[in-house]
Amino acid sequence: MSLLELQGLTKRYGGIVAVNDVTMAVEEGEVRAVIGPNGAGKTSLFHLITGVVKPTVGEIHFGGHRVSAMPAFGRCQLGMSRTFQITALFPEMSARENTRLAAQARDPKRWLPLGGGGVFAEAARRGDAALERLGLTHVAERPAGLLSHGDQRLLEVAMALAQQPRLLLMDEPTQGLSVEETAQAVDVLAGLFAGGGLTVLLVEHDMEVVFRLATKMTVLHRGTVIADGDPDSVKADPVVQDAYLGGYA
Ligand code: ATP
């Protein structure tokens, strides 16, 4: 069984079909990008997977569990961690405190009044390791709100990583970054993914970013999957060319 399996997933908002009978899987170790033009249903699909909204029809299995109706928190406990399109940090806390809190949020013993020190130390250790993987150790003591925009996006990834996810979900990791910041962030992410051991599902508009990072792609058009495969075959697919890429290849 795949780590994440979507079967016949449909989301309707009144008369609008945002996601239409989507069946796809994410295998352990792959970095899968979901792409598609504006309104294709990428964000809606992301919301269905993370539990922000419930499917109208269809099933979601994660790590062998049926999670179709499970709230977002339960999915997080099973090992889904996400970053957000809009920066979601505690700006007055240091980068280190942000990652430590993120690590702690996943720990079932986090509210124990006694013995909390061990939980705290372990969370701090995991948070520091995540900062290091994102190349942020040198800014660990700085308030998150004072970091550059690019480092703030990477800090969000570090926070998700500090939770040691089985599946890392990234919603437009380079959204709002300048060309230089995007190039730097993509270098860091490419290095992180090349290290192996992570399974990633990302939604991204920027095709340069997608082709640099993704090992697999799913293309959505009007809520429907029109292509699924490795980046080279997707890029060469005439249906994708027609619907979306418009001569990118
Ligand atoms: P973008 O790239 O612009 O973010 P997207 O691919 O993420 O687009 P969605 O935001 O998932 O696409 O939207 C898919 C369709 O569903 C659109 O027609 C959108 O207007 C509609 N939609 C999304 N969320 C809602 C909602 N809460 N209520 C009504 N319609 C919605």
PDB file of C-alpha atoms and ligand atoms in Angstrom:
ATOM      1  CA  MET A   1       0.000   0.000   0.000  1.00  0.00           C
ATOM      2  CA  SER A   2       1.193   3.533  -0.796  1.00  0.00           C
ATOM      3  CA  LEU A   3       1.828   6.009   2.027  1.00  0.00           C
ATOM      4  CA  LEU A   4      -1.044   8.214   0.809  1.00  0.00           C
ATOM      5  CA  GLU A   5      -3.888   6.967  -1.364  1.00  0.00           C
ATOM      6  CA  LEU A   6      -6.758   9.039  -2.724  1.00  0.00           C
ATOM      7  CA  GLN A   7      -9.631   7.122  -4.268  1.00  0.00           C
ATOM      8  CA  GLY A   8     -12.383   8.758  -6.300  1.00  0.00           C
ATOM      9  CA  LEU A   9     -12.044  11.996  -4.342  1.00  0.00           C
ATOM     10  CA  THR A  10     -14.592  14.686  -5.194  1.00  0.00           C
ATOM     11  CA  LYS A  11     -15.240  18.052  -3.527  1.00  0.00           C
ATOM     12  CA  ARG A  12     -18.239  20.126  -4.560  1.00  0.00           C
ATOM     13  CA  TYR A  13     -19.014  23.643  -3.392  1.00  0.00           C
ATOM     14  CA  GLY A  14     -22.647  24.074  -4.412  1.00  0.00           C
ATOM     15  CA  GLY A  15     -22.588  23.786  -8.184  1.00  0.00           C
ATOM     16  CA  ILE A  16     -18.774  24.050  -8.426  1.00  0.00           C
ATOM     17  CA  VAL A  17     -16.805  20.821  -8.670  1.00  0.00           C
ATOM     18  CA  ALA A  18     -13.424  21.857  -7.226  1.00  0.00           C
ATOM     19  CA  VAL A  19     -11.985  18.320  -7.176  1.00  0.00           C
ATOM     20  CA  ASN A  20     -13.420  15.746  -9.529  1.00  0.00           C
ATOM     21  CA  ASP A  21     -12.996  11.986  -8.988  1.00  0.00           C
ATOM     22  CA  VAL A  22      -9.277  12.190  -8.195  1.00  0.00           C
ATOM     23  CA  THR A  23      -7.432   8.916  -7.697  1.00  0.00           C
ATOM     24  CA  MET A  24      -3.718   9.195  -6.980  1.00  0.00           C
ATOM     25  CA  ALA A  25      -1.031   7.910  -4.656  1.00  0.00           C
ATOM     26  CA  VAL A  26       2.123   9.155  -2.979  1.00  0.00           C
ATOM     27  CA  GLU A  27       4.812   6.514  -2.460  1.00  0.00           C
ATOM     28  CA  GLU A  28       7.384   6.587   0.345  1.00  0.00           C
ATOM     29  CA  GLY A  29      10.450   8.590  -0.687  1.00  0.00           C
ATOM     30  CA  GLU A  30       8.973  10.516  -3.606  1.00  0.00           C
ATOM     31  CA  VAL A  31       8.723  14.284  -3.985  1.00  0.00           C
ATOM     32  CA  ARG A  32       5.440  14.765  -5.803  1.00  0.00           C
ATOM     33  CA  ALA A  33       4.298  18.109  -7.165  1.00  0.00           C
ATOM     34  CA  VAL A  34       0.647  18.874  -7.848  1.00  0.00           C
ATOM     35  CA  ILE A  35       0.426  21.443 -10.606  1.00  0.00           C
ATOM     36  CA  GLY A  36      -2.374  23.034 -12.601  1.00  0.00           C
ATOM     37  CA  PRO A  37      -3.650  26.429 -13.742  1.00  0.00           C
ATOM     38  CA  ASN A  38      -5.516  28.814 -11.450  1.00  0.00           C
ATOM     39  CA  GLY A  39      -8.722  27.245 -10.190  1.00  0.00           C
ATOM     40  CA  ALA A  40      -7.599  23.709 -11.118  1.00  0.00           C
ATOM     41  CA  GLY A  41      -8.347  22.468  -7.601  1.00  0.00           C
ATOM     42  CA  LYS A  42      -4.832  22.245  -6.119  1.00  0.00           C
ATOM     43  CA  THR A  43      -5.633  24.044  -2.865  1.00  0.00           C
ATOM     44  CA  SER A  44      -8.918  22.167  -2.499  1.00  0.00           C
ATOM     45  CA  LEU A  45      -7.050  18.865  -2.930  1.00  0.00           C
ATOM     46  CA  PHE A  46      -4.502  19.967  -0.331  1.00  0.00           C
ATOM     47  CA  HIS A  47      -7.324  20.866   2.073  1.00  0.00           C
ATOM     48  CA  LEU A  48      -8.920  17.448   1.541  1.00  0.00           C
ATOM     49  CA  ILE A  49      -5.653  15.629   2.241  1.00  0.00           C
ATOM     50  CA  THR A  50      -4.849  17.645   5.371  1.00  0.00           C
ATOM     51  CA  GLY A  51      -8.403  17.504   6.734  1.00  0.00           C
ATOM     52  CA  VAL A  52      -9.295  21.190   6.456  1.00  0.00           C
ATOM     53  CA  VAL A  53     -12.365  20.163   4.433  1.00  0.00           C
ATOM     54  CA  LYS A  54     -14.180  16.840   4.077  1.00  0.00           C
ATOM     55  CA  PRO A  55     -14.721  15.117   0.725  1.00  0.00           C
ATOM     56  CA  THR A  56     -18.159  15.109  -0.860  1.00  0.00           C
ATOM     57  CA  VAL A  57     -17.337  11.626  -2.172  1.00  0.00           C
ATOM     58  CA  GLY A  58     -14.253   9.417  -2.015  1.00  0.00           C
ATOM     59  CA  GLU A  59     -11.690   7.982   0.352  1.00  0.00           C
ATOM     60  CA  ILE A  60      -8.283   8.968   1.733  1.00  0.00           C
ATOM     61  CA  HIS A  61      -5.914   6.439   3.281  1.00  0.00           C
ATOM     62  CA  PHE A  62      -2.707   7.482   5.005  1.00  0.00           C
ATOM     63  CA  GLY A  63      -0.159   5.033   6.392  1.00  0.00           C
ATOM     64  CA  GLY A  64      -2.737   2.279   6.127  1.00  0.00           C
ATOM     65  CA  HIS A  65      -5.391   4.228   8.070  1.00  0.00           C
ATOM     66  CA  ARG A  66      -8.659   5.445   6.583  1.00  0.00           C
ATOM     67  CA  VAL A  67      -8.542   9.171   7.358  1.00  0.00           C
ATOM     68  CA  SER A  68     -11.342  10.447   5.072  1.00  0.00           C
ATOM     69  CA  ALA A  69     -13.367  11.860   7.982  1.00  0.00           C
ATOM     70  CA  MET A  70     -10.521  12.348  10.485  1.00  0.00           C
ATOM     71  CA  PRO A  71      -9.917  15.930  11.676  1.00  0.00           C
ATOM     72  CA  ALA A  72      -6.679  17.695  10.756  1.00  0.00           C
ATOM     73  CA  PHE A  73      -5.188  17.165  14.223  1.00  0.00           C
ATOM     74  CA  GLY A  74      -5.588  13.372  13.974  1.00  0.00           C
ATOM     75  CA  ARG A  75      -3.832  13.324  10.601  1.00  0.00           C
ATOM     76  CA  CYS A  76      -1.006  15.366  12.092  1.00  0.00           C
ATOM     77  CA  GLN A  77      -0.670  12.791  14.871  1.00  0.00           C
ATOM     78  CA  LEU A  78      -0.376  10.076  12.205  1.00  0.00           C
ATOM     79  CA  GLY A  79       2.531  11.926  10.608  1.00  0.00           C
ATOM     80  CA  MET A  80       1.282  14.576   8.186  1.00  0.00           C
ATOM     81  CA  SER A  81       2.952  17.968   8.612  1.00  0.00           C
ATOM     82  CA  ARG A  82       2.266  20.965   6.438  1.00  0.00           C
ATOM     83  CA  THR A  83       3.626  24.365   5.628  1.00  0.00           C
ATOM     84  CA  PHE A  84       1.302  27.208   4.737  1.00  0.00           C
ATOM     85  CA  GLN A  85       0.971  29.508   1.733  1.00  0.00           C
ATOM     86  CA  ILE A  86       0.900  32.429   4.140  1.00  0.00           C
ATOM     87  CA  THR A  87       3.740  32.566   6.619  1.00  0.00           C
ATOM     88  CA  ALA A  88       2.555  31.104   9.928  1.00  0.00           C
ATOM     89  CA  LEU A  89       5.182  31.762  12.582  1.00  0.00           C
ATOM     90  CA  PHE A  90       5.315  33.236  16.058  1.00  0.00           C
ATOM     91  CA  PRO A  91       7.185  36.399  14.977  1.00  0.00           C
ATOM     92  CA  GLU A  92       8.411  37.495  18.409  1.00  0.00           C
ATOM     93  CA  MET A  93       9.810  34.099  19.324  1.00  0.00           C
ATOM     94  CA  SER A  94      13.235  33.009  18.123  1.00  0.00           C
ATOM     95  CA  ALA A  95      13.596  30.603  15.221  1.00  0.00           C
ATOM     96  CA  ARG A  96      14.712  27.990  17.786  1.00  0.00           C
ATOM     97  CA  GLU A  97      11.607  28.508  19.939  1.00  0.00           C
ATOM     98  CA  ASN A  98       9.394  28.189  16.878  1.00  0.00           C
ATOM     99  CA  THR A  99      10.891  24.829  15.878  1.00  0.00           C
ATOM    100  CA  ARG A 100      10.894  23.575  19.452  1.00  0.00           C
ATOM    101  CA  LEU A 101       7.194  24.404  19.858  1.00  0.00           C
ATOM    102  CA  ALA A 102       6.413  22.742  16.532  1.00  0.00           C
ATOM    103  CA  ALA A 103       8.263  19.593  17.635  1.00  0.00           C
ATOM    104  CA  GLN A 104       6.457  19.617  20.985  1.00  0.00           C
ATOM    105  CA  ALA A 105       3.026  20.021  19.371  1.00  0.00           C
ATOM    106  CA  ARG A 106       3.329  16.522  17.917  1.00  0.00           C
ATOM    107  CA  ASP A 107       4.318  14.888  21.220  1.00  0.00           C
ATOM    108  CA  PRO A 108       1.428  13.195  23.068  1.00  0.00           C
ATOM    109  CA  LYS A 109       3.176  13.833  26.433  1.00  0.00           C
ATOM    110  CA  ARG A 110       3.514  17.562  25.815  1.00  0.00           C
ATOM    111  CA  TRP A 111       1.044  18.631  28.515  1.00  0.00           C
ATOM    112  CA  LEU A 112       2.360  16.422  31.318  1.00  0.00           C
ATOM    113  CA  PRO A 113       3.054  18.666  34.342  1.00  0.00           C
ATOM    114  CA  LEU A 114       5.818  16.377  35.678  1.00  0.00           C
ATOM    115  CA  GLY A 115       8.606  14.948  33.630  1.00  0.00           C
ATOM    116  CA  GLY A 116       7.993  17.691  31.093  1.00  0.00           C
ATOM    117  CA  GLY A 117      11.690  18.503  31.036  1.00  0.00           C
ATOM    118  CA  GLY A 118      12.501  15.369  29.046  1.00  0.00           C
ATOM    119  CA  VAL A 119       9.831  16.205  26.502  1.00  0.00           C
ATOM    120  CA  PHE A 120      11.136  19.756  26.312  1.00  0.00           C
ATOM    121  CA  ALA A 121      14.748  18.665  25.770  1.00  0.00           C
ATOM    122  CA  GLU A 122      13.797  16.129  23.118  1.00  0.00           C
ATOM    123  CA  ALA A 123      11.667  18.718  21.293  1.00  0.00           C
ATOM    124  CA  ALA A 124      14.545  21.219  21.433  1.00  0.00           C
ATOM    125  CA  ARG A 125      16.910  18.601  20.030  1.00  0.00           C
ATOM    126  CA  ARG A 126      14.548  17.806  17.144  1.00  0.00           C
ATOM    127  CA  GLY A 127      13.973  21.509  16.510  1.00  0.00           C
ATOM    128  CA  ASP A 128      17.711  22.225  16.378  1.00  0.00           C
ATOM    129  CA  ALA A 129      18.291  19.297  14.010  1.00  0.00           C
ATOM    130  CA  ALA A 130      15.578  20.656  11.694  1.00  0.00           C
ATOM    131  CA  LEU A 131      17.117  24.146  11.758  1.00  0.00           C
ATOM    132  CA  GLU A 132      20.445  22.651  10.800  1.00  0.00           C
ATOM    133  CA  ARG A 133      18.954  20.703   7.873  1.00  0.00           C
ATOM    134  CA  LEU A 134      17.515  23.965   6.505  1.00  0.00           C
ATOM    135  CA  GLY A 135      20.782  25.854   7.011  1.00  0.00           C
ATOM    136  CA  LEU A 136      19.260  28.136   9.656  1.00  0.00           C
ATOM    137  CA  THR A 137      21.471  27.410  12.672  1.00  0.00           C
ATOM    138  CA  HIS A 138      23.165  30.812  12.343  1.00  0.00           C
ATOM    139  CA  VAL A 139      19.820  32.601  12.821  1.00  0.00           C
ATOM    140  CA  ALA A 140      18.447  30.267  15.528  1.00  0.00           C
ATOM    141  CA  GLU A 141      18.381  32.954  18.250  1.00  0.00           C
ATOM    142  CA  ARG A 142      16.850  35.681  16.083  1.00  0.00           C
ATOM    143  CA  PRO A 143      13.141  36.529  16.381  1.00  0.00           C
ATOM    144  CA  ALA A 144      11.354  34.791  13.514  1.00  0.00           C
ATOM    145  CA  GLY A 145       9.700  38.055  12.490  1.00  0.00           C
ATOM    146  CA  LEU A 146      13.085  39.650  11.835  1.00  0.00           C
ATOM    147  CA  LEU A 147      14.335  36.941   9.475  1.00  0.00           C
ATOM    148  CA  SER A 148      14.408  37.572   5.731  1.00  0.00           C
ATOM    149  CA  HIS A 149      11.287  36.478   3.889  1.00  0.00           C
ATOM    150  CA  GLY A 150      13.198  33.568   2.353  1.00  0.00           C
ATOM    151  CA  ASP A 151      14.485  32.373   5.743  1.00  0.00           C
ATOM    152  CA  GLN A 152      10.955  32.644   7.166  1.00  0.00           C
ATOM    153  CA  ARG A 153       9.702  30.244   4.489  1.00  0.00           C
ATOM    154  CA  LEU A 154      12.567  27.859   5.268  1.00  0.00           C
ATOM    155  CA  LEU A 155      11.818  28.182   8.980  1.00  0.00           C
ATOM    156  CA  GLU A 156       8.279  26.991   8.258  1.00  0.00           C
ATOM    157  CA  VAL A 157       9.738  23.942   6.555  1.00  0.00           C
ATOM    158  CA  ALA A 158      12.022  23.416   9.572  1.00  0.00           C
ATOM    159  CA  MET A 159       8.964  23.585  11.857  1.00  0.00           C
ATOM    160  CA  ALA A 160       7.202  20.930   9.806  1.00  0.00           C
ATOM    161  CA  LEU A 161      10.376  18.792   9.730  1.00  0.00           C
ATOM    162  CA  ALA A 162      10.820  19.105  13.489  1.00  0.00           C
ATOM    163  CA  GLN A 163       7.652  17.035  13.742  1.00  0.00           C
ATOM    164  CA  GLN A 164       9.480  14.198  11.951  1.00  0.00           C
ATOM    165  CA  PRO A 165       6.655  13.761   9.471  1.00  0.00           C
ATOM    166  CA  ARG A 166       5.976  10.668   7.403  1.00  0.00           C
ATOM    167  CA  LEU A 167       4.567  13.060   4.782  1.00  0.00           C
ATOM    168  CA  LEU A 168       5.666  16.677   4.396  1.00  0.00           C
ATOM    169  CA  LEU A 169       3.036  18.800   2.654  1.00  0.00           C
ATOM    170  CA  MET A 170       4.159  22.114   1.211  1.00  0.00           C
ATOM    171  CA  ASP A 171       1.757  24.735  -0.080  1.00  0.00           C
ATOM    172  CA  GLU A 172       3.598  26.959  -2.564  1.00  0.00           C
ATOM    173  CA  PRO A 173       6.953  27.083  -0.730  1.00  0.00           C
ATOM    174  CA  THR A 174       8.245  29.975  -2.871  1.00  0.00           C
ATOM    175  CA  GLN A 175       5.046  32.052  -2.966  1.00  0.00           C
ATOM    176  CA  GLY A 176       5.798  35.737  -2.484  1.00  0.00           C
ATOM    177  CA  LEU A 177       9.598  35.348  -2.643  1.00  0.00           C
ATOM    178  CA  SER A 178      11.804  37.459  -4.888  1.00  0.00           C
ATOM    179  CA  VAL A 179      13.709  35.803  -7.744  1.00  0.00           C
ATOM    180  CA  GLU A 180      16.893  35.687  -5.617  1.00  0.00           C
ATOM    181  CA  GLU A 181      15.089  34.407  -2.525  1.00  0.00           C
ATOM    182  CA  THR A 182      13.361  31.739  -4.634  1.00  0.00           C
ATOM    183  CA  ALA A 183      16.682  30.569  -6.087  1.00  0.00           C
ATOM    184  CA  GLN A 184      18.216  30.332  -2.595  1.00  0.00           C
ATOM    185  CA  ALA A 185      15.219  28.537  -1.101  1.00  0.00           C
ATOM    186  CA  VAL A 186      15.098  26.061  -3.987  1.00  0.00           C
ATOM    187  CA  ASP A 187      18.823  25.302  -3.554  1.00  0.00           C
ATOM    188  CA  VAL A 188      18.256  24.557   0.125  1.00  0.00           C
ATOM    189  CA  LEU A 189      15.162  22.436  -0.555  1.00  0.00           C
ATOM    190  CA  ALA A 190      16.893  20.531  -3.385  1.00  0.00           C
ATOM    191  CA  GLY A 191      19.745  19.712  -0.980  1.00  0.00           C
ATOM    192  CA  LEU A 192      17.284  18.659   1.701  1.00  0.00           C
ATOM    193  CA  PHE A 193      15.382  16.338  -0.654  1.00  0.00           C
ATOM    194  CA  ALA A 194      18.570  14.935  -2.200  1.00  0.00           C
ATOM    195  CA  GLY A 195      19.533  13.716   1.278  1.00  0.00           C
ATOM    196  CA  GLY A 196      16.652  11.231   0.931  1.00  0.00           C
ATOM    197  CA  GLY A 197      14.362   9.881   3.612  1.00  0.00           C
ATOM    198  CA  LEU A 198      11.590  12.417   3.067  1.00  0.00           C
ATOM    199  CA  THR A 199       8.248  11.947   1.354  1.00  0.00           C
ATOM    200  CA  VAL A 200       6.902  15.248   0.059  1.00  0.00           C
ATOM    201  CA  LEU A 201       3.742  16.488  -1.612  1.00  0.00           C
ATOM    202  CA  LEU A 202       3.959  20.056  -2.810  1.00  0.00           C
ATOM    203  CA  VAL A 203       1.670  22.465  -4.594  1.00  0.00           C
ATOM    204  CA  GLU A 204       3.624  24.991  -6.618  1.00  0.00           C
ATOM    205  CA  HIS A 205       2.905  27.442  -9.420  1.00  0.00           C
ATOM    206  CA  ASP A 206       6.481  28.082 -10.494  1.00  0.00           C
ATOM    207  CA  MET A 207       7.420  25.494 -13.125  1.00  0.00           C
ATOM    208  CA  GLU A 208      11.168  26.084 -12.722  1.00  0.00           C
ATOM    209  CA  VAL A 209      10.781  25.180  -9.058  1.00  0.00           C
ATOM    210  CA  VAL A 210       8.659  22.124  -9.817  1.00  0.00           C
ATOM    211  CA  PHE A 211      11.036  20.708 -12.405  1.00  0.00           C
ATOM    212  CA  ARG A 212      13.988  21.263 -10.077  1.00  0.00           C
ATOM    213  CA  LEU A 213      12.454  19.605  -7.023  1.00  0.00           C
ATOM    214  CA  ALA A 214       9.865  17.032  -8.044  1.00  0.00           C
ATOM    215  CA  THR A 215      10.521  13.372  -8.811  1.00  0.00           C
ATOM    216  CA  LYS A 216       6.828  12.816  -9.682  1.00  0.00           C
ATOM    217  CA  MET A 217       4.052  15.095 -10.871  1.00  0.00           C
ATOM    218  CA  THR A 218       0.275  15.108 -10.884  1.00  0.00           C
ATOM    219  CA  VAL A 219      -1.402  17.587 -13.218  1.00  0.00           C
ATOM    220  CA  LEU A 220      -4.868  18.859 -12.392  1.00  0.00           C
ATOM    221  CA  HIS A 221      -7.166  20.611 -14.831  1.00  0.00           C
ATOM    222  CA  ARG A 222     -10.647  21.683 -13.771  1.00  0.00           C
ATOM    223  CA  GLY A 223     -10.459  19.383 -10.770  1.00  0.00           C
ATOM    224  CA  THR A 224      -9.515  16.304 -12.804  1.00  0.00           C
ATOM    225  CA  VAL A 225      -6.148  14.528 -13.059  1.00  0.00           C
ATOM    226  CA  ILE A 226      -5.009  14.821 -16.679  1.00  0.00           C
ATOM    227  CA  ALA A 227      -1.467  13.475 -16.223  1.00  0.00           C
ATOM    228  CA  ASP A 228       0.592  11.622 -13.620  1.00  0.00           C
ATOM    229  CA  GLY A 229       4.187  10.486 -13.906  1.00  0.00           C
ATOM    230  CA  ASP A 230       7.807  11.550 -13.862  1.00  0.00           C
ATOM    231  CA  PRO A 231       8.585  15.166 -14.818  1.00  0.00           C
ATOM    232  CA  ASP A 232      10.008  14.379 -18.265  1.00  0.00           C
ATOM    233  CA  SER A 233       7.000  12.365 -19.410  1.00  0.00           C
ATOM    234  CA  VAL A 234       4.572  14.943 -17.988  1.00  0.00           C
ATOM    235  CA  LYS A 235       6.453  17.775 -19.689  1.00  0.00           C
ATOM    236  CA  ALA A 236       6.258  15.949 -23.035  1.00  0.00           C
ATOM    237  CA  ASP A 237       2.568  15.011 -22.702  1.00  0.00           C
ATOM    238  CA  PRO A 238       0.590  16.850 -25.423  1.00  0.00           C
ATOM    239  CA  VAL A 239      -2.537  16.988 -23.236  1.00  0.00           C
ATOM    240  CA  VAL A 240      -0.556  18.807 -20.527  1.00  0.00           C
ATOM    241  CA  GLN A 241       1.058  21.064 -23.092  1.00  0.00           C
ATOM    242  CA  ASP A 242      -2.357  22.033 -24.379  1.00  0.00           C
ATOM    243  CA  ALA A 243      -4.020  22.524 -21.024  1.00  0.00           C
ATOM    244  CA  TYR A 244      -1.287  24.148 -19.053  1.00  0.00           C
ATOM    245  CA  LEU A 245       2.374  24.315 -19.881  1.00  0.00           C
ATOM    246  CA  GLY A 246       1.829  26.234 -23.107  1.00  0.00           C
ATOM    247  CA  GLY A 247       5.173  25.438 -24.655  1.00  0.00           C
ATOM    248  CA  TYR A 248       7.273  25.456 -21.465  1.00  0.00           C
ATOM    249  CA  ALA A 249       9.265  22.367 -22.567  1.00  0.00           C
TER     250      ALA A 249
HETATM  251  P1  ATP B   1      -5.112  28.766  -7.426  1.00  0.00           P
HETATM  252  O1  ATP B   1      -3.933  28.294  -8.205  1.00  0.00           O
HETATM  253  O2  ATP B   1      -5.715  29.994  -8.001  1.00  0.00           O
HETATM  254  O3  ATP B   1      -4.867  28.844  -5.957  1.00  0.00           O
HETATM  255  P2  ATP B   1      -6.351  26.165  -7.189  1.00  0.00           P
HETATM  256  O4  ATP B   1      -5.855  25.242  -8.260  1.00  0.00           O
HETATM  257  O5  ATP B   1      -5.739  26.037  -5.858  1.00  0.00           O
HETATM  258  O6  ATP B   1      -6.271  27.669  -7.683  1.00  0.00           O
HETATM  259  P3  ATP B   1      -8.863  25.941  -5.822  1.00  0.00           P
HETATM  260  O7  ATP B   1      -8.589  27.131  -4.970  1.00  0.00           O
HETATM  261  O8  ATP B   1      -8.810  24.601  -5.184  1.00  0.00           O
HETATM  262  O9  ATP B   1      -7.927  25.936  -7.117  1.00  0.00           O
HETATM  263  O10 ATP B   1     -10.279  26.186  -6.490  1.00  0.00           O
HETATM  264  C1  ATP B   1     -10.910  25.229  -7.367  1.00  0.00           C
HETATM  265  C2  ATP B   1     -12.326  25.728  -7.670  1.00  0.00           C
HETATM  266  O11 ATP B   1     -13.123  25.616  -6.485  1.00  0.00           O
HETATM  267  C3  ATP B   1     -12.389  27.200  -8.076  1.00  0.00           C
HETATM  268  O12 ATP B   1     -13.405  27.324  -9.046  1.00  0.00           O
HETATM  269  C4  ATP B   1     -12.764  27.904  -6.796  1.00  0.00           C
HETATM  270  O13 ATP B   1     -13.460  29.095  -7.056  1.00  0.00           O
HETATM  271  C5  ATP B   1     -13.650  26.879  -6.118  1.00  0.00           C
HETATM  272  N1  ATP B   1     -13.605  26.947  -4.648  1.00  0.00           N
HETATM  273  C6  ATP B   1     -12.542  26.691  -3.873  1.00  0.00           C
HETATM  274  N2  ATP B   1     -12.851  26.832  -2.567  1.00  0.00           N
HETATM  275  C7  ATP B   1     -14.162  27.215  -2.521  1.00  0.00           C
HETATM  276  C8  ATP B   1     -15.091  27.515  -1.465  1.00  0.00           C
HETATM  277  N3  ATP B   1     -14.728  27.459  -0.179  1.00  0.00           N
HETATM  278  N4  ATP B   1     -16.354  27.845  -1.822  1.00  0.00           N
HETATM  279  C9  ATP B   1     -16.726  27.882  -3.115  1.00  0.00           C
HETATM  280  N5  ATP B   1     -15.909  27.603  -4.163  1.00  0.00           N
HETATM  281  C10 ATP B   1     -14.645  27.264  -3.876  1.00  0.00           C
END
